[in-house]
XYZ file of C-alpha atoms in Angstrom:
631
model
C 0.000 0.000 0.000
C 1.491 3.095 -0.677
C 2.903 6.173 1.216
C 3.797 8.583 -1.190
C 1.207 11.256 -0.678
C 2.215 14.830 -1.914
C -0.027 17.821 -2.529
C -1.487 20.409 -4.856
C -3.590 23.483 -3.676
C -7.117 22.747 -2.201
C -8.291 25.432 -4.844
C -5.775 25.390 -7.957
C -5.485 28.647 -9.597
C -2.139 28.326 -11.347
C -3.730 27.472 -15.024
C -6.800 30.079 -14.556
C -6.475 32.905 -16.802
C -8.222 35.845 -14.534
C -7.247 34.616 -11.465
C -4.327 37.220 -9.648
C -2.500 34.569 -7.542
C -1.877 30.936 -6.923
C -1.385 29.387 -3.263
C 1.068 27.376 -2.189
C -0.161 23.288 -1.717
C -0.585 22.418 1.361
C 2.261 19.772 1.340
C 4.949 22.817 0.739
C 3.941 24.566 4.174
C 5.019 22.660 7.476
C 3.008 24.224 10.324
C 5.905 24.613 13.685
C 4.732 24.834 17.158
C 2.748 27.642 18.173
C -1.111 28.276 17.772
C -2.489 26.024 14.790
C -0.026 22.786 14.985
C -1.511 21.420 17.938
C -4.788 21.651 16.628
C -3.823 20.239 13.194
C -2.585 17.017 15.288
C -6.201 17.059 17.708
C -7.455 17.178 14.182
C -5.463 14.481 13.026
C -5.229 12.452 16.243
C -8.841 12.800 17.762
C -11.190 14.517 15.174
C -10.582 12.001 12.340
C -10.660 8.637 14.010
C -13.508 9.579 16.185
C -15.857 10.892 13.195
C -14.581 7.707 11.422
C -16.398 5.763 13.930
C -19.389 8.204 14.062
C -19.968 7.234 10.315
C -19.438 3.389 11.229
C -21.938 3.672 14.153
C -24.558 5.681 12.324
C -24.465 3.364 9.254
C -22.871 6.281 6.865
C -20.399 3.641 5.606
C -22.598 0.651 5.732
C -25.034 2.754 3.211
C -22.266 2.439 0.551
C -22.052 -1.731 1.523
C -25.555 -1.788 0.957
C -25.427 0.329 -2.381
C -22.607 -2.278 -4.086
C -24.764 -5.108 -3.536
C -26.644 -5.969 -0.132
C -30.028 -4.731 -0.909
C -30.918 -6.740 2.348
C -29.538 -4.066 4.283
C -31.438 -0.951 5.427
C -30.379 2.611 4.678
C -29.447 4.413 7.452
C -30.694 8.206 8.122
C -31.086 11.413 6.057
C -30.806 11.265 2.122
C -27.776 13.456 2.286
C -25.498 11.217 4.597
C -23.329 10.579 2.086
C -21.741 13.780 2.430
C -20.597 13.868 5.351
C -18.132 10.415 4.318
C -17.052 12.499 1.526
C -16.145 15.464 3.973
C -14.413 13.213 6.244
C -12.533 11.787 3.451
C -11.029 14.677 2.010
C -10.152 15.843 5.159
C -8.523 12.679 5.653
C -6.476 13.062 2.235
C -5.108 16.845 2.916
C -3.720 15.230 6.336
C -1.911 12.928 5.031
C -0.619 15.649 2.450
C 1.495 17.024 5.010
C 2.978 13.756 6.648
C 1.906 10.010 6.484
C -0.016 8.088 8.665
C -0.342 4.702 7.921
C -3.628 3.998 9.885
C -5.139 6.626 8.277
C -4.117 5.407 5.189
C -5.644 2.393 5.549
C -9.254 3.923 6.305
C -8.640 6.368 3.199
C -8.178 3.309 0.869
C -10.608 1.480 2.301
C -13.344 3.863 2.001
C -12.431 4.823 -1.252
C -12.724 1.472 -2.125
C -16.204 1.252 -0.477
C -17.303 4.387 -2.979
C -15.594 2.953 -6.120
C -17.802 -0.297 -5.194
C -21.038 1.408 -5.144
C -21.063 3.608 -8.154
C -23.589 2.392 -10.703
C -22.492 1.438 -14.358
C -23.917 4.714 -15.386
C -21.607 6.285 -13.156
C -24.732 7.275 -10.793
C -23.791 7.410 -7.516
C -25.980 8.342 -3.801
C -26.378 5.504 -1.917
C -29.746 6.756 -0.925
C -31.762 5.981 -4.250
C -30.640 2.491 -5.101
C -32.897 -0.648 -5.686
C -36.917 0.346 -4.795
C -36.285 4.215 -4.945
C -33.712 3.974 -8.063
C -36.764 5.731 -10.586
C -36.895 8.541 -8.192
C -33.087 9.368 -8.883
C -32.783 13.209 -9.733
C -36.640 13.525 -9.520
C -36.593 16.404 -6.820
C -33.444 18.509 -6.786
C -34.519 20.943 -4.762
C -34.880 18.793 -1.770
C -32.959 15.324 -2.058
C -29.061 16.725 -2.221
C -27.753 14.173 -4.992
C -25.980 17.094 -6.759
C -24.655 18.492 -3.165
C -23.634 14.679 -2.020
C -21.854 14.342 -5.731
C -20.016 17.535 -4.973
C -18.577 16.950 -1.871
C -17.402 13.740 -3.542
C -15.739 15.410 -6.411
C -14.273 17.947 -3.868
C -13.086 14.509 -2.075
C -11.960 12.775 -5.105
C -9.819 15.517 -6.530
C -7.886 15.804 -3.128
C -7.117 11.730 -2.739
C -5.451 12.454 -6.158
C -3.306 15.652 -5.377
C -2.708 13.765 -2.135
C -1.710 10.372 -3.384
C -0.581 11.116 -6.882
C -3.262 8.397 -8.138
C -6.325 8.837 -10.133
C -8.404 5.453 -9.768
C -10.839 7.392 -7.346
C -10.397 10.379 -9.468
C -11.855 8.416 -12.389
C -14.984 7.109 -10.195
C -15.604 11.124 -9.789
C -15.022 11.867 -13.749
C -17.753 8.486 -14.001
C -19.929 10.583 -12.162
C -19.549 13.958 -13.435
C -19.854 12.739 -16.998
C -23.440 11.385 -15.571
C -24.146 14.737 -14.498
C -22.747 16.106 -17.968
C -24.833 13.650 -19.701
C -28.326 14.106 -17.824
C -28.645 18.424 -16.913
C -28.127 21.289 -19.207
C -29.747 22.567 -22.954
C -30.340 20.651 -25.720
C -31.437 17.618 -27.298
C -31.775 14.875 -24.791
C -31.078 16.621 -21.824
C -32.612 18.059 -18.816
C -33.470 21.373 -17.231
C -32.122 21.278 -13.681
C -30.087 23.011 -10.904
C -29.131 21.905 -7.115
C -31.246 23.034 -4.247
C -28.160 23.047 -1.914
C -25.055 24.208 -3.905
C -21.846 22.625 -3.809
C -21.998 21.110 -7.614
C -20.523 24.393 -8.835
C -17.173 24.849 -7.308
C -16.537 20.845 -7.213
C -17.026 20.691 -11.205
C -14.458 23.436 -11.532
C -11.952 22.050 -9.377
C -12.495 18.815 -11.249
C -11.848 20.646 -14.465
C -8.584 22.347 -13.471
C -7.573 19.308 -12.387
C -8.023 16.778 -15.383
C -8.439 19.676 -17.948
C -11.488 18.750 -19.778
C -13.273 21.471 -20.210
C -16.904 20.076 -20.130
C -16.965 20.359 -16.119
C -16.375 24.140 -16.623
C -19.376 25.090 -18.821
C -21.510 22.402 -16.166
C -20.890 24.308 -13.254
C -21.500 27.743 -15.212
C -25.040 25.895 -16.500
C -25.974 25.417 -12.986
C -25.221 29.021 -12.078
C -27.179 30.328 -15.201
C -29.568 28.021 -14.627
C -31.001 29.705 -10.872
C -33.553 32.733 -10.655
C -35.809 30.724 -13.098
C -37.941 29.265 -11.021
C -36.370 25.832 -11.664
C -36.597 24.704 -7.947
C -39.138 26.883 -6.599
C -38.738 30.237 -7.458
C -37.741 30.645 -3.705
C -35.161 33.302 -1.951
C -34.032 30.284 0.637
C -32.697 28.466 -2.388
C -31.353 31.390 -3.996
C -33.898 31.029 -6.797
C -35.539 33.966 -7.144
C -33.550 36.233 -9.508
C -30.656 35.053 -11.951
C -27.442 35.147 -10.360
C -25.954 38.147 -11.915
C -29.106 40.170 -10.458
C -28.390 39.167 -7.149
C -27.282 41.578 -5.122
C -27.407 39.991 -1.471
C -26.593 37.403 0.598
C -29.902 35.531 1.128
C -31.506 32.590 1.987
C -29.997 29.544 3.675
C -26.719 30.916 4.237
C -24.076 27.995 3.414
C -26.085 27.250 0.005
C -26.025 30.841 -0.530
C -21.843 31.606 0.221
C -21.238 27.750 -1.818
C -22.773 28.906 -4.329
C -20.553 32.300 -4.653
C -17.970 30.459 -4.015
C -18.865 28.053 -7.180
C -19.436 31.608 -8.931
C -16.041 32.814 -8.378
C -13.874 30.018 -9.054
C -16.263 30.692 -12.340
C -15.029 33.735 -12.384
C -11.187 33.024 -12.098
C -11.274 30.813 -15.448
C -13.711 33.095 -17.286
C -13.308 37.184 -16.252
C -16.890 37.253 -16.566
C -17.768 40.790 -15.135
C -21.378 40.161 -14.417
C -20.687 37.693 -12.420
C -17.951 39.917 -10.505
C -20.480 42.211 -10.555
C -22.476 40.101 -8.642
C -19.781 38.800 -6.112
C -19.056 42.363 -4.956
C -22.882 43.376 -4.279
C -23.174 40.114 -2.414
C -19.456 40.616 -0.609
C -20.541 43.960 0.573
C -23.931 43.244 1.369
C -22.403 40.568 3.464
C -19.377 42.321 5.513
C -21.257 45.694 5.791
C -25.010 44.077 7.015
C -25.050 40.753 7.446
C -21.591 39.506 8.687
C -21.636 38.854 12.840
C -18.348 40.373 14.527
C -17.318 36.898 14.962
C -17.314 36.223 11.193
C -20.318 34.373 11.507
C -22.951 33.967 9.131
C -26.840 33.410 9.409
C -29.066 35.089 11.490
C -32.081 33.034 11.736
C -33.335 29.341 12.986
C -35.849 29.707 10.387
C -34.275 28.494 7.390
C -30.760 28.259 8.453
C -30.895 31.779 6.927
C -29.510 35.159 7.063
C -32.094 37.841 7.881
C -32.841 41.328 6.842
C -29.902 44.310 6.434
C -28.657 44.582 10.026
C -30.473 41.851 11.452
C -27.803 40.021 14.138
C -29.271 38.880 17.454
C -27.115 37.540 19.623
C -27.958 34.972 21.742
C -30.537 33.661 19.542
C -27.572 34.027 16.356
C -27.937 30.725 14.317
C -24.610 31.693 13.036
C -23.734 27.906 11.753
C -20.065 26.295 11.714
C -20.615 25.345 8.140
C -21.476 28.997 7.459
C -18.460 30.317 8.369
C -16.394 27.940 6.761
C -18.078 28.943 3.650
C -17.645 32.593 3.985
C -13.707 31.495 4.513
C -13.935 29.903 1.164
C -15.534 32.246 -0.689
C -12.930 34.878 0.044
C -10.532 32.671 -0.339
C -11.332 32.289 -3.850
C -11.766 36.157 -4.187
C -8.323 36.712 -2.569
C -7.452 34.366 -5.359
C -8.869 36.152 -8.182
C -8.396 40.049 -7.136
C -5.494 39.673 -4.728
C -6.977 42.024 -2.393
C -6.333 41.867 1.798
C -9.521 42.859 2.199
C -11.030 38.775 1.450
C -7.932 37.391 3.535
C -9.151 40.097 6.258
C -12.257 38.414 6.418
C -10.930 34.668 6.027
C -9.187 35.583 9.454
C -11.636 36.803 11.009
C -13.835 33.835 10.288
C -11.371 31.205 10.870
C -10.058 32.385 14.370
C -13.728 32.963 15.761
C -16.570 31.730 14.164
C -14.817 28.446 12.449
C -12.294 27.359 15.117
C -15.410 27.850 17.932
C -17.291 24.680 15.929
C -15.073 22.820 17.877
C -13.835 21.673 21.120
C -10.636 22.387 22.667
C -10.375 18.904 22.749
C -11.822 17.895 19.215
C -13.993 15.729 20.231
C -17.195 17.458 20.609
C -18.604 20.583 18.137
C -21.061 23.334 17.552
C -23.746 23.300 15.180
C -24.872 27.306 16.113
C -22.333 29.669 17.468
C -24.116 32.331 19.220
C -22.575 35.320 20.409
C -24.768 35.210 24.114
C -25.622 32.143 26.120
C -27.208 31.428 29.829
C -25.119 28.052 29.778
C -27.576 25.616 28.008
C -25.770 25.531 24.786
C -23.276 22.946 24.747
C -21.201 20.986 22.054
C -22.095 17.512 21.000
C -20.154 14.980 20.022
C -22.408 14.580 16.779
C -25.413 15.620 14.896
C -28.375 13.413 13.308
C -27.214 16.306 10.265
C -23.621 16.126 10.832
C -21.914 18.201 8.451
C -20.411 20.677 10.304
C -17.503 18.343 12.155
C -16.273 16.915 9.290
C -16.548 20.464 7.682
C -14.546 21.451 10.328
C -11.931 18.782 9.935
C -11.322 19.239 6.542
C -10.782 23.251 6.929
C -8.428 22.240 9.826
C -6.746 19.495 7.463
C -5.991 22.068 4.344
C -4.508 25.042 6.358
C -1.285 25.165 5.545
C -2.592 25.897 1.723
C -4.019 29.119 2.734
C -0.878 30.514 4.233
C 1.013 31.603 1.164
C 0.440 33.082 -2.376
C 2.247 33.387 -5.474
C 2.119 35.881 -8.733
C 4.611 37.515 -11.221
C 4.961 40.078 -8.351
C 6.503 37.555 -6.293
C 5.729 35.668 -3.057
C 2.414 36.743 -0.537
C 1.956 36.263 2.807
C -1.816 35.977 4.026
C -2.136 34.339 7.133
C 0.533 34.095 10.023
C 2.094 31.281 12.205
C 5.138 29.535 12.714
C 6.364 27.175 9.917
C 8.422 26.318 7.138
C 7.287 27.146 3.335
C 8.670 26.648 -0.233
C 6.905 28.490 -2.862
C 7.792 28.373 -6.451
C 7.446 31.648 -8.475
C 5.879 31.709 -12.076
C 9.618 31.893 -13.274
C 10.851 28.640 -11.844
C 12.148 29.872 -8.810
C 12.213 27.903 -5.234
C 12.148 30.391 -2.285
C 12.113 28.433 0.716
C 10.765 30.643 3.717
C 11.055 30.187 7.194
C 8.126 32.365 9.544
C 8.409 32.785 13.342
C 5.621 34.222 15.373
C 3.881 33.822 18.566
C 0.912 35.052 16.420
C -1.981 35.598 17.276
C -1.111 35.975 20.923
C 1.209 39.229 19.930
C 1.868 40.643 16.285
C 5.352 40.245 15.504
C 6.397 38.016 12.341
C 9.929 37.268 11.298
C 10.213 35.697 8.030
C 13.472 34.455 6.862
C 13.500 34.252 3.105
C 16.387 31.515 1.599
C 15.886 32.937 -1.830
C 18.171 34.735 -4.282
C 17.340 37.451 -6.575
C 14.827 39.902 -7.197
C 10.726 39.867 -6.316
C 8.828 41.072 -4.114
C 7.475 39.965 -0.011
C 3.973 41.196 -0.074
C 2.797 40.989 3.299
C -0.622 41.257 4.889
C -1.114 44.344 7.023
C -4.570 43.380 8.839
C -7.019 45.782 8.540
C -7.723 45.568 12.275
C -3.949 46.744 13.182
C -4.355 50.202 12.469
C -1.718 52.794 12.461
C 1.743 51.852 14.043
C 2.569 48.604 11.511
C 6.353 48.555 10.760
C 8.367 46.150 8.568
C 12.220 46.230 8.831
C 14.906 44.111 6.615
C 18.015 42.616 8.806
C 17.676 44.886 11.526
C 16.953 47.959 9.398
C 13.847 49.958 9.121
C 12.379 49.378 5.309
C 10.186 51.949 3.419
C 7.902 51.319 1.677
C 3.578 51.751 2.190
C 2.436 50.100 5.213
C -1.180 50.500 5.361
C -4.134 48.556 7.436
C -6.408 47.082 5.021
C -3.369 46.536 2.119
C -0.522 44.204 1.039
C 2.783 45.903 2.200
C 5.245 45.133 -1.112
C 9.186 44.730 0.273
C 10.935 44.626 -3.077
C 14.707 44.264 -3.666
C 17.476 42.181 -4.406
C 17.456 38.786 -1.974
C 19.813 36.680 -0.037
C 19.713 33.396 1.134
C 19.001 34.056 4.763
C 17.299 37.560 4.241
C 15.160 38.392 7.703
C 12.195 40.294 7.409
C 10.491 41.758 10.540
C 7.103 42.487 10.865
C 5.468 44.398 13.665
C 1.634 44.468 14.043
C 0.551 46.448 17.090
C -1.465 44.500 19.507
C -3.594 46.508 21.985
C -6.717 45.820 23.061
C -9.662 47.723 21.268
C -13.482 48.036 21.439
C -15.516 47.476 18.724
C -19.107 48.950 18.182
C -22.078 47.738 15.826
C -23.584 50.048 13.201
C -26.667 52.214 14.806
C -29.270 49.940 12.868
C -28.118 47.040 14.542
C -30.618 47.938 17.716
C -29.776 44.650 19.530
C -26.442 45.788 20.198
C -26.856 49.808 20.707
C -25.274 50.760 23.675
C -22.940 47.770 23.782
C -19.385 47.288 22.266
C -17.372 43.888 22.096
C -13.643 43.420 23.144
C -11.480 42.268 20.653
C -7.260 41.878 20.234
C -5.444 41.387 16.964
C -7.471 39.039 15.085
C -9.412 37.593 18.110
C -13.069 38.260 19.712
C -12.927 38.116 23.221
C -16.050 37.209 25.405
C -16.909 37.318 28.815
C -17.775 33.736 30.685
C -19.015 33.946 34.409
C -16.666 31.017 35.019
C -13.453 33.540 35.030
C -15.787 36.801 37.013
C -17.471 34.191 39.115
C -19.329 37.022 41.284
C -20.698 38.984 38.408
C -23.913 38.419 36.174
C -21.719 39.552 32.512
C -25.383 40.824 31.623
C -24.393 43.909 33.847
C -21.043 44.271 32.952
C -20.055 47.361 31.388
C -16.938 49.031 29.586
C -15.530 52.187 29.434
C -12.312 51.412 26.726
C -9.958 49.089 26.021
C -6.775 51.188 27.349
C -6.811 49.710 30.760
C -6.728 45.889 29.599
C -3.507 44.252 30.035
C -3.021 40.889 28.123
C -1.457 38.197 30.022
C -0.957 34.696 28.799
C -1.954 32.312 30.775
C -0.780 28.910 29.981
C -2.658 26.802 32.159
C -6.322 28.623 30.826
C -7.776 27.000 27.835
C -5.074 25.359 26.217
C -2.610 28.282 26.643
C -4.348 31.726 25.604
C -4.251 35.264 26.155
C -6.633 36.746 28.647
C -7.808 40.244 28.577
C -7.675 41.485 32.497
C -8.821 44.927 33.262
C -11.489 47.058 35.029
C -14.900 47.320 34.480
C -17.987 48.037 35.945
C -21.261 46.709 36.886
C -24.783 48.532 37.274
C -27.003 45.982 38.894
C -31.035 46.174 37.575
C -31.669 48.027 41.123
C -34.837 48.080 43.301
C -36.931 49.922 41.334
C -37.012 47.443 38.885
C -38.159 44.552 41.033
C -41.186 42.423 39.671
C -41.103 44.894 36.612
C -40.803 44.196 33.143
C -41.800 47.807 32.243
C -42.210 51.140 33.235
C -42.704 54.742 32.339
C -39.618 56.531 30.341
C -38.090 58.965 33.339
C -34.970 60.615 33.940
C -32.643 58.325 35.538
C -31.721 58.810 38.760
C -28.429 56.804 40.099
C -28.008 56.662 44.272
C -24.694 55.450 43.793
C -22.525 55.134 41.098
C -21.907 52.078 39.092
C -19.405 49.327 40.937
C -15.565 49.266 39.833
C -14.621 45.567 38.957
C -12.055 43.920 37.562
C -13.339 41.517 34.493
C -11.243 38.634 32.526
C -12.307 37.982 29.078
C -11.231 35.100 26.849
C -10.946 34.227 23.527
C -14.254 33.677 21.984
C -13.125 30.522 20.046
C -12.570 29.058 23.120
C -15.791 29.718 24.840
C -18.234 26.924 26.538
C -15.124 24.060 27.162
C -15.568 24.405 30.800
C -18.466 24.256 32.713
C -21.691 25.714 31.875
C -22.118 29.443 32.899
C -23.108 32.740 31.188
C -21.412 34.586 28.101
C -21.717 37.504 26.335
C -19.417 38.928 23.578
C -21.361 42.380 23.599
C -21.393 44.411 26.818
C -22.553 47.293 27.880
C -20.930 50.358 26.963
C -19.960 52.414 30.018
């Protein structure tokens, strides 16, 4: 059985036309010790095997046993179950990108193996319509997930190749997608259609960038075009309601509608269609500037899964999904890919250190479904879900960082994302520049790269737009100029040498962040929030006080401290506060007549902790609140 995995990029940009970089595979970037290597190897160590045996216990695997030939078997659970195999398995594949393992090899074989087996000899292949409910196969695509479920297979297929270097699985996926191919789409003997949970889109491009045929291209733009016809429904959940290129907002069930942008913009990176960018950026800013949570989360509403209205972000009752957030880090990852702006890796961060890395226990063996941003201490993580795809979602984000880190273009090498490891990208000319990064990141803002490559290009690194003024950059000890801006790509140009240091400085201090006026459920409140971490308040660490009264005044007098033995090793926030208690007068009352307020003594000086909101709800049950009151 073989060992030889290697790597490509999870998203491979290097042959698209309009795209503006290319990343860096994931097997070229060695994560060191420091903030995400441990939680690569709970990943690898813990998340992995245990959802292995999730799908083995809930009969996830068996339903492919049953599909190659034991029709005496029942099928076990929801019609899209098959996904969440395929998620597990291509998280499984970009692990063992970075190092083997060979007990996970053997469960990545063998449940390839167990898909190969129970595609049909059309190259059909859901393990929920087999035997009595084959005629109903793609009867109701707005509701049964076959084109999601092939997706996520694709998605799974493509990185067992670019992990392994072989391409039997990879031709069960082309089997499939020529299916697809064969059955949807205009013209003589084929098939109006489009998926009422997207996912299709972006795995049919990936598939076509990686085998080159060019078929799987114009099949995921078909089932973009396709939408705003009424062809499922007509509906806003399912993004049906207006053609793509008309829609101008993030709406709907909110990880079908950020899939399907981020089908649309790997669309974009092979075509330069400028509708369709036109599109992306409504929806982008309609998203960051009214619908995003502070956290990075996305969704607003129970109902639906669904975001809500402009402005529309309740807190405690925030449905804010895991999956949701991972999508919103993969839809600007493909626009960082395409436009090269820090503005999408911005937001990646911001989603991946909060409302991502929260989906999941310290631990990794327990998750969140909804992340809200308030809780009385009811909501807990579970170690599964009857609709499981967040965990494996979350697995397979985990398994492919080290792709995300790094970028490449004409204009040389780009830094995105920051922690400790060792890189070797290869510039469009040929060139290896092997790059070593040191940080203690995100716990305090300094990054030293140390670049092992000769000649001339550019180091564009990330200046995050939260860091705002005071962001310096020097070159072997000496101060560099050039533009360092929050919010931009700082370009350090010149001649190299093979052991080069660059130093980057990101101040660190604490700072409060308010909501937009028309966001009425936090008026009066701002959240706490240092470098590119939100911080929260749990009663656990202010054991006396009820956070609901907790008020700040600014985020000056907050000293952070880094407490090993707290969650894993983290930064806490320490600093005064203050709390205003309800008071008498407000005893047995819900309401009462407006008046001028009268206070008999002033509010209470206390001191407050806060911790990282990623890390929120792993000890025991107690209040939190990310927005307080502001003093």
């Amino acid at each position: 059985m073989t060992e030889s995995y290697r790597s490509a990029p999870v998203v491979d940009t290097s042959r698209s036309p309009h795209a503006r970089l290319r990343p860096v595979g994931v097997d070229s970037v060695k994560l060191a010790d420091g903030f995400w290597a441990p939680r690569l190897d709970v990943n690898r160590r813990r998340m992995l095997p245990s959802q292995y045996e999730q799908c083995e216990k809930t009969g996830r695997l068996e339903n492919f046993a049953r599909a190659a030939g034991r029709p005496e078997l029942p099928f076990h659970g929801p019609v899209y179950n098959d996904s969440d195999v395929y998620k597990w398995l291509e998280a499984a594949c970009w692990t063992l990108a970075g190092g083997t393992d060979p007990a996970l090899v053997e469960l990545v074989e063998k449940t390839a193996a167990a898909i190969t087996a129970a595609q049909q000899p059309d190259g059909y292949l859901n393990t929920a319509f087999m035997y009595e409910k084959a005629g109903e196969r793609w009867a109701n695509l707005r509701d049964m997930h076959e084109l999601y479920c092939a997706g996520h297979f694709i998605q799974a297929a493509v990185a067992h190749c670019r992990a392994t270097g072989g391409d039997k699985l990879l031709a069960t996926a082309r089997k499939l997608a020529d299916c697809i191919c064969s059955v949807f789409g205009e013209g003589v003997g084929k098939r109006p259609g489009a998926p009422g949970h997207e996912e299709i889109e972006m795995a049919l491009v990936e598939l076509a960038r990686q085998t080159g045929e060019e078929r799987y291209l114009e099949q995921a733009e078909y089932f973009i075009n396709a939408r705003g016809k009424g062809i499922i429904g007509g509906s806003h959940y399912h993004q049906d309601h207006v053609p793509f290129r008309e829609l101008n907002e993030v709406t709907g069930h909110a990880v079908r509608a950020l899939y399907l942008a981020c089908g649309a913009a790997d669309v974009l990176a092979e075509t330069g269609d400028a509708s369709i960018a036109g599109a992306l950026h409504a929806q982008w800013d309609n998203f960051v500037t009214r619908r995003m949570y502070v956290t990075g989360g996305a969704g607003a509403r129970y109902e639906g899964e669904a975001f809500g209205k402009d402005y529309e972000l309740p807190n405690e009752r925030a449905y804010a999904e895991t999956c949701a957030a991972i999508a919103s880090f993969m839809w600007n990852w493909r626009m960082l890919l395409a436009e090269g702006e820090a503005k999408y890796a911005d937001c990646m961060e911001t989603a991946l250190y909060n409302g991502t890395l929260s989906g999941v226990s310290l631990d990794g063996d327990a998750y969140f479904y909804q992340n809200p941003l308030a809780d009385d201490g009811t909501h807990r993580r579970e170690a599964w879900f009857g609709t499981a795809c967040c965990p494996p979602n979350v697995s397979r984000t985990l398994a492919s960082l080290p792709g995300y880190f790094y970028g490449v273009s004409p204009e040389g090498l780009w830094a995105h994302l920051y922690a400790s490891n060792e890189a070797e990208a290869e510039l469009p000319d040929g060139r290896k520049i092997p790059v070593v990064q040191k940080t203690r990141y995100p716990w305090d803002g300094d990054v030293e790269l140390e670049v092992n490559g000769g000649g001339g290009f550019g180091l564009m690194l990330r200046i995050p737009g939260w860091c705002g003024k005071g962001a310096s950059i020097s070159v072997n000890g000496k101060a560099h100029r050039c533009t360092v801006k929050a919010g931009t790509y700082a370009a350090v140009k010149r001649e190299w040498k093979p052991g080069d240091k660059v130093r980057l400085s990101l101040p660190m201090p604490g700072r409060l962040i308010e909501a937009h006026p028309h966001v009425f459920e936090n008026a009066g409140r701002v959240a706490l929030a240092r470098g590119p971490l939100v911080y929260c308040v749990e009663e656990v660490d202010n054991p006396r006080l009820d956070v609901r009264g907790v008020g700040l005044k600014d985020a000056g007098g907050f000293s952070a401290v880094f407490e090993p033995d707290v969650l894993g090793g983290t930064v806490v926030l320490k600093g005064e506060a203050s709390v205003e208690p309800a008071g008498e007068d407000w005893r047995n009352a819900l309401y009462r007549e407006a008046r001028a307020r009268r206070r008999k003594s002033p509010p209470v000086p206390v001191e407050l902790a806060a911790v990282p909101y990623y890390a929120w709800a792993n000890r025991k049950a107690c209040r939190m609140q990310v927005w307080l009151r502001k003093s």
